[in-house]
Short mmCIF file of C-alpha atoms in Angstrom, two decimals:
data_model
loop_
_atom_site.label_atom_id
_atom_site.label_comp_id
_atom_site.label_asym_id
_atom_site.label_seq_id
_atom_site.Cartn_x
_atom_site.Cartn_y
_atom_site.Cartn_z
CA MET A 1 301.26 27.32 83.93
CA ARG A 2 298.32 29.70 83.88
CA PHE A 3 295.36 29.32 81.56
CA ILE A 4 294.03 32.49 79.92
CA ILE A 5 290.56 31.76 78.57
CA TYR A 6 289.80 34.40 75.96
CA GLY A 7 286.02 34.26 75.69
CA THR A 8 284.20 32.68 78.65
CA GLY A 9 280.99 31.73 76.85
CA ALA A 10 279.70 28.18 76.44
CA ILE A 11 283.02 26.55 75.54
CA GLY A 12 285.41 28.93 77.28
CA GLY A 13 283.27 29.10 80.39
CA THR A 14 283.23 25.31 80.68
CA PHE A 15 287.01 25.19 80.31
CA ALA A 16 287.51 28.01 82.81
CA ALA A 17 285.21 26.56 85.45
CA ARG A 18 286.47 22.99 85.21
CA LEU A 19 290.16 23.94 85.17
CA ALA A 20 289.67 26.27 88.14
CA LEU A 21 287.75 23.61 90.05
CA SER A 22 290.67 21.23 89.45
CA GLY A 23 293.09 23.68 91.04
CA TYR A 24 294.64 25.30 87.97
CA ASN A 25 295.38 29.01 87.77
CA VAL A 26 292.79 30.51 85.42
CA THR A 27 292.06 34.03 84.19
CA GLY A 28 289.07 34.71 81.96
CA ILE A 29 288.47 37.45 79.41
CA ALA A 30 284.82 38.35 78.94
CA ARG A 31 282.69 41.36 78.08
CA GLY A 32 279.50 43.20 78.85
CA PRO A 33 276.87 41.78 81.23
CA HIS A 34 278.61 38.40 81.30
CA LEU A 35 281.81 39.98 82.64
CA ALA A 36 279.84 42.01 85.18
CA ALA A 37 278.00 38.92 86.40
CA ILE A 38 281.21 36.90 86.80
CA LYS A 39 282.88 39.72 88.72
CA ASP A 40 279.83 40.17 90.93
CA ALA A 41 278.84 36.59 91.74
CA GLY A 42 281.26 34.18 90.04
CA LEU A 43 280.78 31.90 87.06
CA THR A 44 277.98 29.34 87.40
CA LEU A 45 278.54 26.00 85.66
CA ARG A 46 275.51 23.72 85.43
CA THR A 47 275.86 20.07 84.41
CA PRO A 48 273.48 17.08 84.45
CA ALA A 49 275.00 16.02 87.78
CA ASP A 50 275.59 19.24 89.72
CA THR A 51 276.01 23.00 89.80
CA HIS A 52 279.17 24.89 90.74
CA VAL A 53 279.71 28.59 91.30
CA VAL A 54 283.36 29.36 90.58
CA SER A 55 285.16 32.46 91.77
CA LEU A 56 287.14 33.47 88.70
CA ASP A 57 289.58 36.25 87.92
CA CYS A 58 288.10 37.88 84.85
CA VAL A 59 288.99 40.99 82.84
CA ALA A 60 287.59 42.86 79.85
CA ASP A 61 290.76 43.04 77.75
CA PRO A 62 294.14 41.32 77.44
CA GLY A 63 295.78 44.67 78.25
CA GLU A 64 294.68 44.18 81.86
CA ILE A 65 296.77 41.00 82.20
CA ASP A 66 300.44 40.84 83.17
CA PHE A 67 301.37 38.00 80.81
CA LYS A 68 304.00 35.45 81.85
CA PRO A 69 306.16 33.36 79.50
CA ASP A 70 304.44 30.09 80.43
CA ASP A 71 300.86 31.37 80.08
CA VAL A 72 298.67 29.30 77.75
CA ILE A 73 296.01 31.30 75.91
CA PHE A 74 292.84 29.52 74.81
CA LEU A 75 290.96 31.30 72.04
CA THR A 76 287.29 30.39 72.53
CA MET A 77 285.51 33.17 70.67
CA LYS A 78 283.76 32.68 67.32
CA THR A 79 286.04 32.80 64.28
CA GLN A 80 284.70 36.14 63.06
CA ASP A 81 286.03 37.67 66.29
CA THR A 82 289.46 36.03 66.14
CA PRO A 83 291.45 38.64 64.15
CA ALA A 84 290.47 41.44 66.54
CA ALA A 85 291.25 39.24 69.55
CA LEU A 86 294.69 38.37 68.19
CA ALA A 87 295.41 42.05 67.60
CA ARG A 88 294.48 42.79 71.22
CA LEU A 89 296.83 40.04 72.43
CA ARG A 90 299.70 41.45 70.40
CA ALA A 91 298.97 44.95 71.69
CA ALA A 92 299.10 43.54 75.23
CA GLY A 93 302.63 42.23 74.69
CA VAL A 94 301.99 38.56 73.93
CA LYS A 95 304.87 37.13 71.86
CA GLU A 96 305.99 33.53 72.46
CA GLN A 97 303.11 32.29 74.62
CA ALA A 98 301.15 29.29 73.36
CA ILE A 99 297.94 30.10 71.51
CA VAL A 100 295.37 27.27 71.52
CA CYS A 101 292.55 27.60 68.99
CA ALA A 102 289.72 25.88 70.86
CA GLN A 103 287.23 26.86 68.17
CA ASN A 104 285.12 25.48 65.36
CA GLY A 105 286.30 25.85 61.79
CA VAL A 106 289.80 25.69 60.35
CA ALA A 107 290.70 29.34 59.78
CA ASN A 108 291.70 30.37 63.31
CA GLU A 109 295.04 28.60 63.40
CA ARG A 110 296.16 30.34 60.21
CA PHE A 111 295.07 33.71 61.62
CA ALA A 112 297.08 33.03 64.78
CA LEU A 113 300.22 31.68 63.11
CA ARG A 114 300.54 34.88 61.10
CA LEU A 115 301.17 36.76 64.38
CA PHE A 116 302.47 34.18 66.87
CA PRO A 117 304.95 31.29 66.54
CA ASN A 118 303.47 28.75 68.98
CA VAL A 119 300.00 27.81 67.80
CA TYR A 120 297.98 24.72 68.70
CA GLY A 121 294.74 23.42 67.26
CA MET A 122 292.01 21.88 69.34
CA MET A 123 289.10 19.85 68.01
CA MET A 124 286.15 19.80 70.38
CA LEU A 125 283.03 17.71 70.74
CA MET A 126 281.45 19.62 73.61
CA PRO A 127 277.69 20.19 73.98
CA ALA A 128 277.40 23.43 75.94
CA THR A 129 275.33 26.61 75.97
CA HIS A 130 275.62 30.17 77.23
CA MET A 131 272.41 32.19 77.21
CA VAL A 132 272.34 33.98 80.60
CA PRO A 133 275.08 36.34 81.87
CA GLY A 134 277.29 34.61 84.41
CA GLU A 135 276.09 31.11 83.52
CA VAL A 136 277.19 28.25 81.26
CA ASN A 137 275.66 24.81 80.84
CA ALA A 138 277.63 21.67 79.93
CA PHE A 139 275.48 18.73 78.84
CA GLY A 140 278.17 16.10 78.23
CA VAL A 141 278.47 12.89 80.27
CA PRO A 142 280.51 11.08 81.45
CA LYS A 143 283.04 13.58 80.09
CA TYR A 144 282.39 17.27 79.49
CA GLY A 145 283.89 17.07 76.02
CA VAL A 146 286.13 15.10 73.66
CA LEU A 147 289.25 17.04 72.62
CA ASP A 148 292.15 16.52 70.20
CA ILE A 149 295.17 18.77 70.74
CA GLY A 150 298.27 19.23 68.62
CA ARG A 151 300.65 21.81 67.20
CA TYR A 152 299.68 23.70 64.09
CA PRO A 153 300.17 22.93 61.28
CA ALA A 154 301.17 19.50 62.59
CA GLY A 155 303.12 17.79 65.32
CA ASP A 156 303.09 16.84 68.97
CA ASP A 157 305.22 18.17 71.81
CA VAL A 158 305.62 18.39 75.57
CA LEU A 159 303.14 21.25 75.96
CA ALA A 160 300.46 19.37 74.04
CA GLU A 161 300.97 16.47 76.45
CA GLN A 162 300.75 18.83 79.44
CA LEU A 163 297.55 20.39 78.14
CA THR A 164 296.07 16.95 77.55
CA ALA A 165 296.94 15.89 81.10
CA ALA A 166 295.44 19.05 82.63
CA LEU A 167 292.21 18.70 80.67
CA ASN A 168 291.89 14.99 81.45
CA ALA A 169 292.34 15.84 85.13
CA SER A 170 289.51 18.39 84.76
CA GLY A 171 286.88 16.01 83.45
CA PHE A 172 287.48 16.07 79.69
CA ALA A 173 288.48 13.24 77.37
CA ALA A 174 291.59 14.83 75.83
CA TYR A 175 293.98 13.27 73.34
CA THR A 176 297.17 14.52 71.73
CA SER A 177 297.24 14.44 67.96
CA ALA A 178 300.12 14.91 65.55
CA ASP A 179 297.59 15.79 62.82
CA VAL A 180 294.99 17.80 64.69
CA MET A 181 293.76 19.52 61.53
CA GLN A 182 292.47 16.21 60.20
CA SER A 183 290.26 16.07 63.28
CA LYS A 184 289.23 19.69 62.77
CA TYR A 185 288.24 19.11 59.13
CA THR A 186 286.19 16.13 60.29
CA LYS A 187 284.45 18.37 62.82
CA LEU A 188 283.98 21.02 60.12
CA LEU A 189 281.86 18.57 58.16
CA MET A 190 279.74 17.96 61.26
CA ASN A 191 279.35 21.71 61.84
CA LEU A 192 277.96 22.26 58.35
CA GLY A 193 274.61 21.24 59.80
CA ASN A 194 274.69 23.94 62.49
CA ILE A 195 272.87 26.55 60.43
CA VAL A 196 270.42 23.94 59.12
CA HIS A 197 269.37 23.01 62.64
CA ALA A 198 269.22 26.69 63.61
CA VAL A 199 266.68 27.53 60.90
CA MET A 200 264.73 24.29 60.45
CA ASP A 201 262.89 22.01 62.86
CA LYS A 202 263.98 18.39 63.07
CA GLY A 203 262.45 16.24 60.38
CA GLU A 204 262.97 14.80 56.92
CA ALA A 205 263.66 18.19 55.35
CA SER A 206 266.42 19.14 57.77
CA THR A 207 267.93 15.66 57.59
CA ALA A 208 268.02 15.82 53.80
CA LEU A 209 269.57 19.30 53.76
CA THR A 210 272.18 18.35 56.37
CA GLY A 211 273.10 15.36 54.22
CA LYS A 212 273.44 17.57 51.14
CA VAL A 213 275.72 20.19 52.71
CA ARG A 214 277.92 17.49 54.21
CA ALA A 215 278.11 15.63 50.89
CA GLU A 216 279.19 18.88 49.19
CA GLY A 217 281.74 19.39 51.96
CA ALA A 218 283.21 15.91 51.62
CA ALA A 219 283.47 16.30 47.83
CA VAL A 220 285.28 19.61 48.25
CA LEU A 221 287.76 18.25 50.80
CA ARG A 222 288.53 15.30 48.54
CA ALA A 223 289.08 17.62 45.59
CA ALA A 224 291.39 19.76 47.70
CA GLY A 225 293.35 16.73 48.93
CA ILE A 226 292.43 17.42 52.56
CA ALA A 227 292.28 14.38 54.86
CA PHE A 228 289.26 13.83 57.11
CA ASN A 229 287.50 10.99 58.88
CA THR A 230 283.94 9.88 58.26
CA GLN A 231 283.03 9.61 61.94
CA ASP A 232 284.39 9.76 65.50
CA SER A 233 283.32 6.78 67.60
CA ARG A 234 284.47 8.52 70.79
CA SER A 235 281.20 10.43 70.75
CA GLU A 236 279.58 7.10 71.60
CA THR A 237 281.94 6.15 74.45
CA ASP A 238 283.39 9.31 76.00
CA ILE A 239 280.46 11.66 75.75
CA GLN A 240 276.71 11.68 75.38
CA GLU A 241 274.26 14.51 75.91
CA LYS A 242 272.06 14.45 78.99
CA ASP A 243 269.42 16.96 80.11
CA ILE A 244 270.05 19.51 82.83
CA ALA A 245 267.03 20.11 85.05
CA GLY A 246 265.43 23.46 84.30
CA VAL A 247 267.74 24.27 81.38
CA ASP A 248 266.71 24.29 77.72
CA ARG A 249 269.19 22.85 75.22
CA ILE A 250 269.16 25.63 72.65
CA GLY A 251 271.27 23.75 70.13
CA SER A 252 274.44 24.52 68.21
CA SER A 253 276.59 27.61 68.59
CA SER A 254 274.90 29.02 65.50
CA ALA A 255 271.45 28.54 67.00
CA GLN A 256 272.64 30.23 70.18
CA SER A 257 273.98 33.21 68.23
CA LEU A 258 270.62 33.69 66.54
CA ALA A 259 268.68 33.18 69.78
CA ARG A 260 270.83 35.76 71.61
CA ASN A 261 270.69 38.23 68.71
CA ALA A 262 274.46 38.25 68.92
CA GLY A 263 274.85 40.37 65.78
CA SER A 264 277.16 37.92 64.03
CA ILE A 265 277.35 34.22 63.24
CA GLU A 266 280.18 31.86 62.34
CA THR A 267 278.56 30.37 59.21
CA ASP A 268 281.04 32.20 56.93
CA TYR A 269 283.80 30.07 58.48
CA LEU A 270 281.86 26.78 58.46
CA ASN A 271 279.70 26.47 55.34
CA GLY A 272 281.62 29.43 53.93
CA GLU A 273 284.88 27.50 54.25
CA ILE A 274 283.42 24.83 51.99
CA VAL A 275 282.25 27.49 49.53
CA LEU A 276 285.76 28.98 49.47
CA LEU A 277 287.46 25.63 48.95
CA GLY A 278 284.91 24.73 46.30
CA ARG A 279 285.65 27.90 44.36
CA LEU A 280 289.38 27.29 44.65
CA ASN A 281 289.06 23.70 43.44
CA GLY A 282 286.31 23.95 40.84
CA VAL A 283 283.59 22.19 42.85
CA GLU A 284 280.05 23.56 42.98
CA THR A 285 278.61 24.04 46.48
CA PRO A 286 275.11 25.52 45.97
CA ALA A 287 273.58 24.39 49.25
CA ASN A 288 276.44 25.67 51.39
CA ALA A 289 276.54 28.95 49.45
CA TYR A 290 272.80 29.47 49.93
CA LEU A 291 272.95 28.78 53.67
CA THR A 292 275.89 31.14 54.08
CA ARG A 293 273.85 33.92 52.49
CA LEU A 294 270.77 33.02 54.49
CA ALA A 295 272.67 33.13 57.78
CA GLN A 296 273.83 36.67 57.06
CA ASP A 297 270.31 37.71 56.04
CA LEU A 298 269.01 36.41 59.37
CA VAL A 299 271.73 38.13 61.40
CA SER A 300 271.19 41.43 59.62
CA GLY A 301 267.42 41.28 60.03
CA ARG A 302 266.77 41.31 56.28
CA VAL A 303 265.01 37.96 56.77
CA LYS A 304 263.02 36.87 59.83
CA ARG A 305 263.17 33.24 60.92
CA ALA A 306 259.37 33.13 61.21
CA ASP A 307 258.93 34.37 57.64
CA ILE A 308 260.82 31.61 55.84
CA SER A 309 259.52 28.07 55.65
CA ALA A 310 261.33 24.76 55.51
CA GLU A 311 260.09 24.36 51.94
CA GLN A 312 261.59 27.72 50.94
CA ILE A 313 264.91 26.85 52.58
CA SER A 314 265.01 23.47 50.86
CA ALA A 315 264.23 25.05 47.50
CA GLY A 316 266.87 27.74 47.98
CA ALA A 317 269.45 25.06 48.73
CA GLY A 318 268.56 23.15 45.58
CA LEU A 319 266.71 20.22 47.10
#
């Protein structure tokens, strides 16, 4: 079994490095300066305990890979990039290979199942950053991340068990799940605060707004009849965040996108998912709708982070 890690940023880079260090066959797909840095000097993984430089096969496009029937493809890009990535996989000849959606949000699995028959969901609690080409930072201890893995839309099978075993052997706390989407909807509620923390400093205002968007999200999921959990206690036992010497913890994936001027952000598939479900089920979601618009204004440059105050954000969200 070979692991194809499509997107070797914070999440994908951590998977690629740890699986390779554990002796698994890994090929990465990256782009731009990050790809050049990996090809030139390897992929650097920094953790609270140590630093590894991993020699990693890495390409710019799936068309450069000779795919085998037992390859397992991890999608680790942001959701807004998933449709194009899936199209590139199909153009490269991928057909029956397993597609694992190791991504935030709940839209990726549906995108993938439209094109490929063997799709798996993965819920991740994994504090990691990627800000410098050729480098990723994983802040989780004692495990790098907590993972739930299962077939989409539901079910468990031999491959899910094999993936769980490989990831456990590589330093993750991985669990198989026959209802992985319940875990992913639970994580979706957590991720609704990503854009809040990206645009507001910690304090009473951000805490109040995070509570509001999550309350809207929970109301929408209940109205839609979608199961979720209120919390995941494994974040207290399997993983905690610890500082890495000399490395700033930028924050969520949304904060990293804004800090890198990435040109896009995944808010449409986090808060925007709640807005969509609210509209479909007759539930108002003003705070999530406002933050979805604000995220796009920030990405486009129509609004500058320095020009909007916490009071303005709170007012816009209806607090």
